[in-house]
PDB file of C-alpha atoms in Angstrom:
ATOM      1  CA  MET A   1     141.435 127.478 193.905  1.00 89.00           C
ATOM      2  CA  LEU A   2     144.587 125.388 194.062  1.00 93.00           C
ATOM      3  CA  TYR A   3     145.344 122.729 191.434  1.00 97.00           C
ATOM      4  CA  ARG A   4     147.960 119.984 191.736  1.00 96.00           C
ATOM      5  CA  ILE A   5     149.209 118.406 188.482  1.00 98.00           C
ATOM      6  CA  GLY A   6     151.631 115.488 188.556  1.00 96.00           C
ATOM      7  CA  THR A   7     151.481 113.985 185.068  1.00 97.00           C
ATOM      8  CA  VAL A   8     150.813 115.188 181.524  1.00 98.00           C
ATOM      9  CA  SER A   9     147.609 113.135 181.477  1.00 97.00           C
ATOM     10  CA  GLU A  10     146.146 115.387 184.208  1.00 98.00           C
ATOM     11  CA  ILE A  11     146.646 118.671 182.334  1.00 98.00           C
ATOM     12  CA  PRO A  12     143.367 118.474 180.333  1.00 97.00           C
ATOM     13  CA  LEU A  13     141.499 118.523 183.662  1.00 95.00           C
ATOM     14  CA  LEU A  14     142.412 122.217 183.932  1.00 97.00           C
ATOM     15  CA  GLY A  15     140.307 123.068 180.890  1.00 93.00           C
ATOM     16  CA  SER A  16     140.701 126.746 180.045  1.00 94.00           C
ATOM     17  CA  LYS A  17     141.204 127.969 183.613  1.00 94.00           C
ATOM     18  CA  PHE A  18     144.759 129.163 182.954  1.00 96.00           C
ATOM     19  CA  PRO A  19     146.373 131.155 180.126  1.00 95.00           C
ATOM     20  CA  ARG A  20     147.930 129.323 177.204  1.00 95.00           C
ATOM     21  CA  GLN A  21     151.488 130.297 178.145  1.00 96.00           C
ATOM     22  CA  VAL A  22     151.015 128.687 181.571  1.00 97.00           C
ATOM     23  CA  ILE A  23     149.662 125.456 180.064  1.00 97.00           C
ATOM     24  CA  HIS A  24     152.578 125.257 177.579  1.00 97.00           C
ATOM     25  CA  HIS A  25     155.137 125.745 180.356  1.00 97.00           C
ATOM     26  CA  LEU A  26     153.312 123.233 182.561  1.00 98.00           C
ATOM     27  CA  GLN A  27     153.292 120.672 179.740  1.00 98.00           C
ATOM     28  CA  ALA A  28     157.050 121.013 179.246  1.00 97.00           C
ATOM     29  CA  CYS A  29     157.861 120.678 182.960  1.00 96.00           C
ATOM     30  CA  THR A  30     155.446 117.806 183.505  1.00 97.00           C
ATOM     31  CA  ALA A  31     156.640 115.927 180.405  1.00 97.00           C
ATOM     32  CA  LEU A  32     160.185 116.087 181.790  1.00 95.00           C
ATOM     33  CA  LEU A  33     159.030 114.556 185.087  1.00 94.00           C
ATOM     34  CA  ASP A  34     157.053 111.862 183.242  1.00 96.00           C
ATOM     35  CA  ALA A  35     160.097 111.009 181.100  1.00 96.00           C
ATOM     36  CA  SER A  36     162.457 110.904 184.082  1.00 93.00           C
ATOM     37  CA  TYR A  37     160.288 109.181 186.687  1.00 93.00           C
ATOM     38  CA  GLY A  38     157.458 107.547 184.726  1.00 94.00           C
ATOM     39  CA  ALA A  39     153.941 108.716 183.940  1.00 95.00           C
ATOM     40  CA  ASN A  40     152.464 106.149 186.335  1.00 94.00           C
ATOM     41  CA  ARG A  41     154.533 107.165 189.355  1.00 94.00           C
ATOM     42  CA  ASN A  42     153.171 108.281 192.704  1.00 94.00           C
ATOM     43  CA  TYR A  43     154.207 111.904 192.233  1.00 92.00           C
ATOM     44  CA  PHE A  44     153.863 112.644 195.936  1.00 90.00           C
ATOM     45  CA  GLU A  45     156.817 110.299 196.452  1.00 90.00           C
ATOM     46  CA  GLU A  46     158.798 110.396 193.185  1.00 91.00           C
ATOM     47  CA  GLY A  47     159.941 113.316 191.077  1.00 91.00           C
ATOM     48  CA  GLY A  48     157.461 115.966 192.095  1.00 93.00           C
ATOM     49  CA  TYR A  49     154.533 117.881 190.691  1.00 95.00           C
ATOM     50  CA  SER A  50     153.242 121.350 189.845  1.00 97.00           C
ATOM     51  CA  ILE A  51     150.871 123.546 191.813  1.00 97.00           C
ATOM     52  CA  LEU A  52     148.759 126.188 190.103  1.00 98.00           C
ATOM     53  CA  ILE A  53     147.274 128.866 192.315  1.00 96.00           C
ATOM     54  CA  GLU A  54     144.910 131.742 191.664  1.00 96.00           C
ATOM     55  CA  THR A  55     144.443 133.680 194.916  1.00 96.00           C
ATOM     56  CA  PRO A  56     146.487 135.044 197.820  1.00 95.00           C
ATOM     57  CA  GLN A  57     144.737 132.480 200.032  1.00 96.00           C
ATOM     58  CA  ASP A  58     146.056 129.699 197.773  1.00 96.00           C
ATOM     59  CA  LEU A  59     149.542 131.163 198.101  1.00 94.00           C
ATOM     60  CA  CYS A  60     149.277 131.124 201.907  1.00 93.00           C
ATOM     61  CA  LEU A  61     148.194 127.489 201.830  1.00 93.00           C
ATOM     62  CA  VAL A  62     151.119 126.522 199.584  1.00 92.00           C
ATOM     63  CA  ASP A  63     153.568 128.506 201.704  1.00 89.00           C
ATOM     64  CA  HIS A  64     152.271 126.842 204.860  1.00 86.00           C
ATOM     65  CA  THR A  65     152.499 123.384 203.272  1.00 81.00           C
ATOM     66  CA  ILE A  66     155.926 123.560 201.605  1.00 83.00           C
ATOM     67  CA  SER A  67     157.585 126.639 203.194  1.00 82.00           C
ATOM     68  CA  LEU A  68     158.525 128.599 200.089  1.00 79.00           C
ATOM     69  CA  GLN A  69     161.037 130.736 201.991  1.00 78.00           C
ATOM     70  CA  GLU A  70     162.912 127.728 203.431  1.00 81.00           C
ATOM     71  CA  HIS A  71     163.424 125.710 200.252  1.00 78.00           C
ATOM     72  CA  PRO A  72     165.794 126.939 197.560  1.00 76.00           C
ATOM     73  CA  CYS A  73     164.177 128.429 194.485  1.00 86.00           C
ATOM     74  CA  GLU A  74     166.156 127.106 191.524  1.00 91.00           C
ATOM     75  CA  TRP A  75     164.640 129.408 188.904  1.00 93.00           C
ATOM     76  CA  VAL A  76     161.800 131.858 188.322  1.00 95.00           C
ATOM     77  CA  ASP A  77     160.226 132.418 184.897  1.00 95.00           C
ATOM     78  CA  LEU A  78     157.910 135.214 183.845  1.00 96.00           C
ATOM     79  CA  LEU A  79     155.160 133.842 181.615  1.00 96.00           C
ATOM     80  CA  SER A  80     153.921 136.896 179.737  1.00 91.00           C
ATOM     81  CA  GLY A  81     150.515 137.085 178.147  1.00 86.00           C
ATOM     82  CA  GLN A  82     147.102 138.618 178.663  1.00 83.00           C
ATOM     83  CA  ARG A  83     147.488 137.628 182.328  1.00 89.00           C
ATOM     84  CA  ASP A  84     151.118 137.529 183.456  1.00 94.00           C
ATOM     85  CA  PHE A  85     152.089 134.522 185.551  1.00 97.00           C
ATOM     86  CA  LEU A  86     155.192 133.456 187.402  1.00 96.00           C
ATOM     87  CA  ALA A  87     156.598 129.923 187.484  1.00 97.00           C
ATOM     88  CA  ALA A  88     159.032 129.055 190.276  1.00 95.00           C
ATOM     89  CA  LEU A  89     160.892 125.762 190.690  1.00 94.00           C
ATOM     90  CA  TYR A  90     161.479 124.662 194.284  1.00 91.00           C
ATOM     91  CA  LEU A  91     163.915 121.878 195.073  1.00 89.00           C
ATOM     92  CA  MET A  92     162.588 119.935 198.027  1.00 86.00           C
ATOM     93  CA  ASN A  93     165.520 117.497 197.965  1.00 84.00           C
ATOM     94  CA  ASP A  94     167.924 115.989 195.410  1.00 84.00           C
ATOM     95  CA  ASP A  95     165.216 114.028 193.627  1.00 86.00           C
ATOM     96  CA  TYR A  96     161.987 115.937 194.249  1.00 90.00           C
ATOM     97  CA  SER A  97     160.783 119.307 193.020  1.00 92.00           C
ATOM     98  CA  ILE A  98     157.642 121.405 192.923  1.00 94.00           C
ATOM     99  CA  VAL A  99     156.893 124.043 190.300  1.00 96.00           C
ATOM    100  CA  VAL A 100     154.527 126.728 191.582  1.00 97.00           C
ATOM    101  CA  TYR A 101     152.536 128.789 189.067  1.00 98.00           C
ATOM    102  CA  MET A 102     150.857 131.998 190.233  1.00 97.00           C
ATOM    103  CA  PRO A 103     149.561 135.278 188.846  1.00 97.00           C
ATOM    104  CA  LEU A 104     152.302 137.897 188.904  1.00 95.00           C
ATOM    105  CA  SER A 105     149.975 140.153 190.902  1.00 95.00           C
ATOM    106  CA  ILE A 106     150.147 137.871 193.975  1.00 95.00           C
ATOM    107  CA  ALA A 107     153.802 136.794 193.736  1.00 93.00           C
ATOM    108  CA  PRO A 108     155.752 137.200 196.982  1.00 90.00           C
ATOM    109  CA  HIS A 109     158.484 139.812 197.143  1.00 88.00           C
ATOM    110  CA  HIS A 110     161.345 137.279 197.262  1.00 85.00           C
ATOM    111  CA  LEU A 111     160.217 135.774 193.924  1.00 89.00           C
ATOM    112  CA  LEU A 112     159.949 139.182 192.282  1.00 89.00           C
ATOM    113  CA  GLN A 113     163.512 139.877 193.437  1.00 88.00           C
ATOM    114  CA  GLU A 114     164.662 136.576 191.881  1.00 84.00           C
ATOM    115  CA  LEU A 115     162.940 137.565 188.659  1.00 79.00           C
ATOM    116  CA  ASN A 116     164.736 140.903 188.551  1.00 77.00           C
ATOM    117  CA  ALA A 117     168.145 139.457 189.496  1.00 68.00           C
TER     118      ALA A 117
END
């Protein structure tokens, strides 16, 4: 299943679906967006949001929606834990970004190359 989180106040809706290291990273990234653009913003128009995915089908949906290969990936982080995850920041334009979180096991080749660079 795919989850879209735009503000810190939405993070508790995830419950315990994702590992702790993912939630901590998500909190830090989302808090930065809230501080920069406001916690009450329409995050589809201002600042950006995070997407958390669990399956290869989710990854295909995200890739189809935001074209991961076409947009520059600013950074890739490995979030190590019981289940390793990858976090990748995509810059959609000068003032809008999307952070994509995914299990390392389904990460596309180009992100794994970024991680090893």
